[in-house]
Coordinates of C-alpha atoms in Angstrom, one line a residue:
M15 CA 85.1 97.1 76.6
S16 CA 84.9 100.3 74.5
T17 CA 87.5 102.7 74.1
T18 CA 86.2 104.6 70.8
S19 CA 84.2 107.9 71.0
L20 CA 82.0 108.5 74.0
P21 CA 78.6 109.8 74.5
A22 CA 76.9 113.3 73.9
S23 CA 76.1 115.6 77.2
A24 CA 73.7 117.7 75.3
R25 CA 70.6 116.0 75.9
T26 CA 71.8 114.6 79.6
P27 CA 68.2 116.0 81.2
R28 CA 66.0 113.5 79.2
L29 CA 68.4 110.7 80.0
R30 CA 68.5 111.9 83.8
E31 CA 64.4 112.6 83.9
A32 CA 64.4 108.8 82.4
L33 CA 66.2 107.2 85.0
I34 CA 64.9 108.7 88.0
A35 CA 61.2 107.8 86.7
A36 CA 62.4 104.0 86.5
A37 CA 63.9 104.4 89.9
F38 CA 67.4 103.6 88.8
T39 CA 69.0 105.4 91.6
A40 CA 70.8 103.7 94.4
D41 CA 68.1 103.7 96.9
G42 CA 65.8 101.7 93.6
L43 CA 68.6 99.4 92.7
L44 CA 68.9 98.5 96.9
E45 CA 65.0 97.6 96.9
L46 CA 65.1 95.9 93.6
L47 CA 67.8 93.2 94.0
G48 CA 67.8 93.0 97.9
A49 CA 71.1 93.3 100.1
P50 CA 72.6 90.1 99.3
A51 CA 72.4 90.6 95.3
Y52 CA 73.6 94.1 96.2
A53 CA 76.5 93.1 98.1
A54 CA 77.4 90.5 95.2
L55 CA 77.0 93.1 92.7
A56 CA 79.6 95.2 95.0
R57 CA 81.8 92.2 94.7
S58 CA 81.1 92.1 91.2
E59 CA 79.3 89.1 90.8
T60 CA 76.6 89.1 88.7
V61 CA 74.4 86.4 88.9
P62 CA 72.4 87.3 91.6
A63 CA 71.7 90.5 90.1
L64 CA 70.8 88.8 86.5
R65 CA 67.9 86.8 88.6
A66 CA 66.6 89.6 90.6
T67 CA 66.3 91.5 87.2
R68 CA 64.4 88.5 85.0
G69 CA 61.2 91.0 85.4
D70 CA 60.5 93.3 82.5
S71 CA 60.0 96.6 84.0
P72 CA 62.1 99.7 83.4
L73 CA 64.0 98.9 86.1
D74 CA 64.9 95.6 85.3
T75 CA 66.0 96.9 81.6
L76 CA 68.0 99.7 82.8
V77 CA 70.0 97.2 85.5
R78 CA 71.1 94.7 82.6
L79 CA 71.8 97.3 80.4
F80 CA 74.2 99.7 82.2
L81 CA 75.2 98.2 85.4
L82 CA 75.7 94.4 84.2
Q83 CA 75.9 94.7 80.4
S84 CA 73.6 92.3 79.1
P85 CA 71.9 92.7 75.7
V86 CA 68.2 94.0 75.7
P87 CA 65.3 94.1 73.8
A88 CA 64.8 97.5 71.7
A89 CA 61.2 97.5 72.8
R90 CA 62.4 97.1 76.8
A91 CA 64.8 99.7 76.1
A92 CA 62.1 102.2 74.4
A93 CA 60.1 101.7 77.1
A94 CA 62.4 102.7 79.7
L95 CA 64.6 105.2 78.1
P96 CA 64.2 107.9 75.1
L97 CA 65.7 105.1 73.2
E98 CA 66.2 107.3 69.8
E99 CA 68.3 110.1 71.8
C100 CA 70.4 107.9 73.2
V101 CA 71.4 105.8 70.3
E102 CA 71.9 109.3 68.1
D103 CA 74.1 110.8 71.5
G104 CA 75.8 107.4 71.7
W105 CA 74.6 106.3 75.0
V106 CA 73.7 102.5 73.4
V107 CA 74.1 101.1 69.9
R108 CA 71.9 98.5 68.5
E109 CA 72.5 95.4 67.0
G110 CA 69.8 94.1 65.3
D111 CA 66.5 93.8 67.9
L112 CA 68.7 94.0 71.1
V113 CA 70.1 97.1 72.6
R114 CA 73.7 97.1 74.3
A115 CA 75.2 99.8 76.3
T116 CA 79.0 101.6 74.9
V117 CA 78.9 102.9 78.9
D118 CA 78.5 102.0 82.5
V119 CA 76.3 103.8 84.4
R120 CA 76.2 103.4 88.0
P121 CA 73.6 105.0 91.0
Y122 CA 75.4 107.2 93.0
G123 CA 73.2 108.8 96.3
G124 CA 74.5 112.3 96.9
P125 CA 75.0 113.3 100.8
E126 CA 72.1 114.7 101.1
G127 CA 70.3 112.2 99.1
E128 CA 70.8 113.5 95.5
D129 CA 70.0 111.0 93.3
W130 CA 73.7 111.3 91.1
F131 CA 75.1 108.9 87.9
I132 CA 78.7 108.1 87.7
V133 CA 79.7 107.3 84.2
S134 CA 82.9 105.2 83.7
D135 CA 84.4 102.4 80.7
L136 CA 82.4 99.1 80.4
G137 CA 82.7 96.9 83.1
C138 CA 85.2 99.1 85.0
A139 CA 82.7 100.4 87.6
V140 CA 83.0 98.4 91.2
G141 CA 79.9 96.8 91.3
G142 CA 80.0 96.3 87.4
A143 CA 80.1 93.5 85.5
G144 CA 83.3 92.9 84.8
G145 CA 85.6 94.4 87.8
I146 CA 87.6 96.8 88.0
G147 CA 90.9 95.6 86.5
S148 CA 91.7 96.0 82.5
H149 CA 94.8 96.0 80.8
E150 CA 93.9 98.9 78.6
E151 CA 96.0 102.0 79.3
A152 CA 93.4 104.7 78.9
V153 CA 90.7 102.8 80.7
V154 CA 88.5 104.9 83.2
L155 CA 87.6 103.5 86.2
G156 CA 84.4 104.4 88.0
V157 CA 83.4 104.2 92.3
G158 CA 85.6 102.4 94.2
G159 CA 86.6 102.3 97.5
A160 CA 89.4 104.9 97.1
S161 CA 87.1 107.3 95.6
T162 CA 84.4 107.2 98.7
T163 CA 86.9 107.2 100.8
L164 CA 88.3 110.9 99.9
A165 CA 84.7 111.9 99.1
G166 CA 83.9 111.5 102.6
I167 CA 87.5 112.5 104.8
T168 CA 87.0 116.4 102.5
V169 CA 85.9 118.8 104.2
R170 CA 82.9 120.4 102.6
R171 CA 82.5 124.1 103.4
P172 CA 81.4 126.7 101.3
V173 CA 84.5 128.0 98.9
A174 CA 85.2 129.7 95.6
S175 CA 87.5 127.5 94.2
A176 CA 87.8 124.0 93.8
L177 CA 90.8 121.7 92.1
D178 CA 90.2 118.1 91.5
L179 CA 93.9 116.9 89.9
G180 CA 92.8 113.6 88.2
A181 CA 89.4 113.8 87.9
G182 CA 89.0 110.0 86.7
S183 CA 85.2 109.2 85.8
G184 CA 84.4 112.8 87.8
I185 CA 83.0 111.9 91.9
Q186 CA 85.7 113.8 93.1
A187 CA 84.3 117.2 91.1
L188 CA 80.6 116.4 91.6
H189 CA 80.6 116.4 95.2
A190 CA 83.0 119.8 94.9
A191 CA 80.4 121.1 92.3
Q192 CA 78.2 121.0 95.6
H193 CA 80.0 123.4 97.5
A194 CA 82.3 125.3 95.2
T195 CA 81.4 127.9 92.8
Q196 CA 83.9 126.8 90.4
V197 CA 85.6 123.8 89.9
T198 CA 88.5 123.1 88.1
A199 CA 89.2 119.1 87.1
T200 CA 92.3 118.3 85.9
D201 CA 93.7 114.4 83.7
V202 CA 96.2 113.3 82.0
N203 CA 93.8 111.1 80.4
P204 CA 91.5 113.1 77.7
R205 CA 89.2 110.0 78.0
A206 CA 88.9 111.1 81.6
L207 CA 87.8 114.2 81.4
E208 CA 85.3 113.2 78.5
F209 CA 83.7 111.5 81.6
T210 CA 84.0 113.6 84.4
R211 CA 81.7 116.1 81.7
L212 CA 79.3 112.9 81.7
T213 CA 78.9 112.3 85.1
L214 CA 78.4 115.8 86.0
A215 CA 75.6 116.3 83.2
L216 CA 74.0 113.0 83.9
S217 CA 73.5 114.0 87.5
G218 CA 72.3 117.5 87.1
A219 CA 75.8 119.3 88.4
A220 CA 76.9 122.7 87.1
P221 CA 79.5 121.8 84.4
A222 CA 83.2 122.5 85.4
D223 CA 86.4 123.6 83.7
L224 CA 87.9 120.3 82.3
R225 CA 91.6 120.9 81.2
V226 CA 94.5 118.0 80.2
G227 CA 97.5 117.7 81.5
S228 CA 99.8 116.2 84.6
L229 CA 100.2 117.4 88.2
Y230 CA 99.5 121.2 88.4
E231 CA 100.6 121.5 85.1
P232 CA 97.1 122.5 83.5
V233 CA 96.6 125.2 86.0
G234 CA 99.8 127.3 85.7
T235 CA 99.8 129.6 88.8
S236 CA 96.2 129.9 89.7
T237 CA 95.1 128.9 93.7
Y238 CA 92.6 127.5 95.3
D239 CA 90.3 126.9 98.3
L240 CA 90.2 123.4 98.1
I241 CA 92.5 120.9 96.2
V242 CA 91.0 117.1 96.2
S243 CA 93.0 114.3 94.3
N244 CA 92.9 110.5 94.3
P245 CA 95.9 110.5 92.3
P246 CA 97.5 107.3 90.8
F247 CA 99.3 106.3 93.3
V248 CA 100.5 102.9 92.7
I249 CA 104.1 102.1 93.3
S250 CA 104.9 100.1 90.2
P251 CA 107.7 99.5 87.7
G252 CA 106.6 101.5 84.6
A253 CA 103.8 103.2 84.0
R254 CA 102.0 100.7 82.4
L255 CA 98.5 101.5 83.5
T256 CA 97.4 105.3 83.4
Y257 CA 94.4 104.8 85.9
R258 CA 96.3 103.3 88.6
D259 CA 100.4 104.0 87.8
G260 CA 102.1 107.4 88.6
G261 CA 105.0 106.9 86.3
M262 CA 107.2 108.4 88.5
G263 CA 109.8 106.5 90.7
G264 CA 108.8 104.9 93.8
D265 CA 106.3 106.9 95.6
D266 CA 107.7 110.6 93.8
L267 CA 104.6 110.7 92.3
C268 CA 102.7 111.2 95.3
R269 CA 105.2 113.1 96.9
T270 CA 105.2 116.0 94.1
L271 CA 101.9 116.4 94.5
V272 CA 102.1 117.2 97.9
Q273 CA 104.6 119.2 98.1
Q274 CA 103.5 121.2 95.4
A275 CA 100.2 122.0 97.0
G276 CA 100.9 124.7 99.3
D277 CA 102.2 127.2 96.1
R278 CA 98.3 126.4 95.0
L279 CA 96.6 126.8 98.0
N280 CA 94.6 130.0 98.8
E281 CA 95.1 131.6 102.5
G282 CA 93.3 128.9 105.0
G283 CA 92.9 126.4 102.0
Y284 CA 92.6 122.6 102.3
A285 CA 94.5 119.8 100.0
Q286 CA 93.8 116.0 100.5
F287 CA 94.6 113.4 99.4
L288 CA 95.1 109.4 99.2
A289 CA 98.4 108.3 98.6
N290 CA 100.9 105.7 99.0
W291 CA 104.5 106.1 100.5
Q292 CA 107.7 103.3 100.6
H293 CA 108.2 101.9 103.9
V294 CA 112.4 102.2 103.3
E295 CA 115.3 100.3 105.4
G296 CA 116.8 102.7 108.0
E297 CA 114.2 105.1 107.6
E298 CA 111.4 105.9 109.9
W299 CA 108.2 106.5 107.5
Q300 CA 106.8 110.0 109.8
D301 CA 110.1 111.0 109.0
R302 CA 109.6 110.2 104.8
L303 CA 106.1 112.2 104.9
R304 CA 107.2 114.8 107.3
S305 CA 109.9 115.9 104.6
W306 CA 106.8 115.9 102.2
V307 CA 104.8 118.9 104.0
P308 CA 105.3 122.2 102.0
Q309 CA 106.5 125.4 103.9
G310 CA 102.9 127.9 105.0
C311 CA 101.1 124.8 105.6
D312 CA 99.6 122.5 108.5
A313 CA 99.3 118.8 108.2
W314 CA 97.6 115.8 109.3
I315 CA 98.3 112.7 107.6
V316 CA 97.1 108.9 109.1
Q317 CA 98.3 105.5 107.9
R318 CA 95.7 103.6 107.4
E319 CA 97.3 100.4 105.9
V320 CA 101.0 98.7 105.4
Q321 CA 101.4 96.3 102.9
D322 CA 105.0 94.1 102.8
I323 CA 106.1 94.4 99.0
T324 CA 105.1 90.8 98.0
Q325 CA 101.6 91.2 99.5
Y326 CA 101.6 95.0 97.8
A327 CA 102.9 93.5 94.7
E328 CA 100.1 90.7 94.9
L329 CA 97.5 93.1 95.0
W330 CA 97.9 95.2 91.5
L331 CA 98.8 91.9 89.5
R332 CA 95.4 91.3 90.3
D333 CA 93.5 94.3 89.9
S334 CA 94.8 94.4 86.4
G335 CA 94.3 90.7 85.9
D336 CA 97.7 89.4 85.4
H337 CA 97.2 86.8 87.7
R338 CA 94.5 85.2 84.9
T339 CA 97.3 85.6 81.9
D340 CA 100.6 82.9 81.1
P341 CA 102.5 82.0 84.4
A342 CA 105.5 82.6 83.2
A343 CA 104.1 86.2 81.7
Y344 CA 102.6 86.6 85.8
A345 CA 106.0 85.5 87.4
E346 CA 108.0 87.9 84.8
R347 CA 105.5 90.7 85.8
Y348 CA 106.0 90.0 89.3
E349 CA 110.0 89.9 89.7
A350 CA 110.0 93.3 88.1
W351 CA 108.1 94.5 91.1
L352 CA 110.2 93.0 93.7
D353 CA 113.2 93.9 91.8
E354 CA 111.7 97.9 92.0
F355 CA 111.4 97.3 95.4
E356 CA 114.7 95.8 96.0
A357 CA 116.5 98.4 93.9
R358 CA 114.9 101.6 96.7
S359 CA 115.2 99.4 99.4
T360 CA 111.8 99.1 99.9
K361 CA 110.4 97.0 102.5
A362 CA 106.7 97.6 102.8
V363 CA 104.3 100.5 101.5
G364 CA 101.9 102.4 103.4
F365 CA 98.4 104.0 102.3
G366 CA 96.6 106.6 103.9
W367 CA 94.9 110.2 103.6
I368 CA 97.1 113.4 103.5
T369 CA 95.4 116.8 104.6
L370 CA 97.1 120.5 104.3
R371 CA 95.7 123.2 105.3
K372 CA 97.1 127.0 104.5
S373 CA 97.4 128.6 107.7
A374 CA 99.2 132.0 108.9
A375 CA 100.9 130.2 111.6
A376 CA 102.9 127.8 110.1
A377 CA 104.0 130.7 107.4
A378 CA 105.2 132.3 110.5
G379 CA 107.4 128.9 111.4
D380 CA 105.1 127.2 113.6
P381 CA 102.7 124.4 111.8
S382 CA 101.4 121.6 113.6
V383 CA 102.1 118.4 111.4
V384 CA 101.0 115.5 112.8
I385 CA 101.2 111.8 111.5
E386 CA 99.8 108.7 113.2
E387 CA 98.8 105.3 112.0
W388 CA 95.3 104.5 112.9
P389 CA 94.2 101.3 111.3
H390 CA 90.4 100.7 113.1
S391 CA 87.1 102.0 111.6
V392 CA 86.1 105.6 111.3
E393 CA 82.5 107.1 110.7
Q394 CA 82.3 108.7 107.2
P395 CA 82.1 111.0 106.0
L396 CA 84.7 112.2 108.0
G397 CA 84.9 115.8 106.8
P398 CA 83.6 117.6 110.1
A399 CA 85.8 115.9 111.9
V400 CA 88.9 116.6 109.9
E401 CA 88.5 120.1 109.9
A402 CA 87.2 120.2 113.5
H403 CA 91.0 118.7 113.9
F404 CA 92.8 121.9 112.5
V405 CA 90.4 124.1 114.6
R406 CA 91.6 122.1 117.8
Q407 CA 95.5 123.0 116.7
D408 CA 95.0 126.1 116.2
Y409 CA 93.8 126.7 119.9
L410 CA 96.3 124.2 121.2
R411 CA 98.8 126.6 119.5
E412 CA 97.2 129.8 120.7
H413 CA 96.7 128.5 124.6
D414 CA 100.0 128.1 126.5
D415 CA 99.8 125.3 129.9
A416 CA 98.7 129.1 132.1
A417 CA 96.2 129.5 129.8
L418 CA 95.0 126.0 129.3
L419 CA 94.6 125.9 133.0
A420 CA 92.2 129.0 132.6
A421 CA 90.1 127.7 130.0
H422 CA 86.7 125.8 130.2
F423 CA 86.1 122.6 128.7
T424 CA 83.2 120.1 127.8
L425 CA 83.4 116.3 127.1
S426 CA 82.7 115.8 123.0
D427 CA 79.4 114.3 122.1
E428 CA 79.0 110.8 122.5
V429 CA 82.2 109.4 124.6
V430 CA 82.0 106.8 127.1
Q431 CA 84.3 105.8 129.9
E432 CA 84.9 101.7 130.4
Q433 CA 87.0 100.4 133.0
V434 CA 89.1 97.6 132.7
G435 CA 89.8 94.6 135.5
L436 CA 89.6 91.4 137.0
P437 CA 86.0 90.7 137.9
G438 CA 85.3 92.0 141.7
A439 CA 89.1 93.6 142.1
E440 CA 87.6 96.9 144.1
D441 CA 89.7 99.8 141.6
P442 CA 89.7 98.7 138.1
E443 CA 93.3 98.2 136.7
H444 CA 92.4 100.9 133.7
V445 CA 90.2 103.3 132.7
V446 CA 89.8 104.0 128.9
L447 CA 87.2 106.8 127.3
R448 CA 86.3 105.6 123.4
Q449 CA 84.6 107.6 120.9
N450 CA 81.6 106.8 119.2
R451 CA 82.1 109.6 116.5
G452 CA 84.5 110.6 114.0
M453 CA 87.9 108.5 114.2
R454 CA 86.1 106.4 117.4
R455 CA 89.6 107.0 119.3
A456 CA 90.6 105.3 122.6
T457 CA 92.7 106.7 125.1
K458 CA 93.7 105.1 128.6
V459 CA 93.5 107.6 131.6
D460 CA 94.7 108.1 134.9
A461 CA 92.3 108.3 137.7
V462 CA 92.7 112.5 138.1
G463 CA 92.0 112.1 133.9
A464 CA 88.9 110.2 134.8
G465 CA 87.5 112.5 137.3
F466 CA 88.1 115.6 135.3
A467 CA 87.2 114.3 131.9
G468 CA 83.8 113.2 133.8
V469 CA 83.1 116.9 135.3
C470 CA 84.1 118.9 132.3
D471 CA 80.6 120.3 131.4
G472 CA 82.1 123.9 130.9
S473 CA 81.4 125.6 134.5
L474 CA 84.5 125.3 135.7
P475 CA 88.0 126.5 134.5
A476 CA 90.4 124.0 134.0
G477 CA 92.6 124.9 137.5
R478 CA 89.5 124.8 139.9
I479 CA 88.7 121.2 138.8
L480 CA 92.4 120.1 139.6
D481 CA 92.5 121.4 142.7
A482 CA 89.1 120.3 143.6
I483 CA 90.8 116.7 142.5
A484 CA 93.3 117.3 144.5
Q485 CA 92.0 117.9 147.7
L486 CA 90.1 114.6 147.1
M487 CA 92.3 112.9 146.3
A488 CA 95.1 114.4 149.2
E489 CA 97.4 115.4 146.6
D490 CA 99.8 118.5 146.1
P491 CA 97.3 120.7 144.2
V492 CA 100.6 122.9 142.5
L493 CA 102.3 119.3 141.6
L494 CA 98.7 118.3 139.9
R495 CA 98.5 121.4 138.1
D496 CA 101.8 121.3 136.8
R497 CA 101.5 117.5 135.4
T498 CA 98.3 117.8 133.9
P499 CA 98.4 120.4 131.3
Q500 CA 99.6 118.0 128.8
A501 CA 97.6 114.9 129.2
I502 CA 94.4 118.0 129.3
R503 CA 96.2 119.4 125.5
L504 CA 96.1 115.3 124.1
L505 CA 92.5 114.9 125.0
V506 CA 91.7 118.3 123.2
E507 CA 93.9 117.3 120.8
E508 CA 92.1 113.9 120.0
G509 CA 88.8 115.4 120.2
F510 CA 87.8 113.9 124.1
L511 CA 86.8 117.3 125.0
E512 CA 86.0 120.7 123.9
P513 CA 87.1 124.2 124.8
V514 CA 84.7 126.2 125.3
R515 CA 84.8 129.6 123.1
G516 CA 85.2 132.4 125.2
G517 CA 85.9 130.8 128.7
A518 CA 89.8 131.2 128.9

């Protein structure tokens, strides 16, 4: 792959028009390749895509040139691109009668069907020709699972200012540009910011304020309505690869990023991160993460995956291609990872999402901090569900048990009830409420909880519903009112019940 000078962006509108005219888009790519070849390309297997692009259409040419990084005849390139401009601006180079790409250009569909393009180093886009690993320190990766995950969980509301820390090839800045008046993008790697510039320009987005530096240093004391970061979170011995290794000991980079976010957020602003964290002997991982939450902020932290230290080391050694090197060198690097974990008493590493929201209640000493493990599938984009979580936390802080009993609730959309028990049994062993949206949670409820949720249509206050259930079940209504608010609170917190605004 090349780490030479990067293309110019002054004439990218002409290149963008050519790409779209040729249907070099996410939809066009799927239609050309077909689902099997498209899926294989996402696994960095290029043979099916090469077979599917044996024609001579402009789209065949562009896929081979920019995604498969295969040379194409100059005549075919000229039929698909403003070739002389692309050569002059550095997108491609001539080699005799052939043309080669200098960068990877990947079609990427925006949330509203926009035709976007992510520009990265050759062979470094997931779904590109060469996989996603590299030994080159300054390499810039394209779109991967982590970056699309962060884009999906980010709260998308109109804001005045957004900050993308560790911008890489620019996908987070590109998303933010759709709903932020001003986007600032930073990276310790100047090449990454050049790729961000290209991604924004080729996607037809407004330019960002690009600043070189580490963590919050490039922005000083500026504050923002939204901060997003897919940082180099890998916990590794040293900082060999800029695109993934944080360069601080253990999980200190992620901790620092989160702890310092509170001072950079405007009131009501969100900071959303992907992160790794250590599971240390003799310490609860939840307590470790709770200590990261800055004062004045609410937090929702979700652990999505845990790997033991051997799995973790092997994952990232494969990522950088070390498994394909000399066996002795591979073993030496593997030992270095295990030595690092042993020195830090680390038994496993967690991966997940961290969302902060700056709030007056948290500043007043009543923060909402929810830390949970949820390895199950979710519905993306999850941004609306993230925002709704904090709205519900505000509601629960403002309503004591008496206020909950006076409130009105409705069952959330697409919640279903499942009864589990032996075939033919008169009564189920237990009842489960299950969401088909958002986090797709499931929770066991007793007969009172199931009956309560089933009749919540917003017409009656919770206390009146419980009185009716007590009469039907021959229970003491006072005792039922005493013991049920906690269950109602949990159903609201997890999104099974929605408060009716103005009904309390």
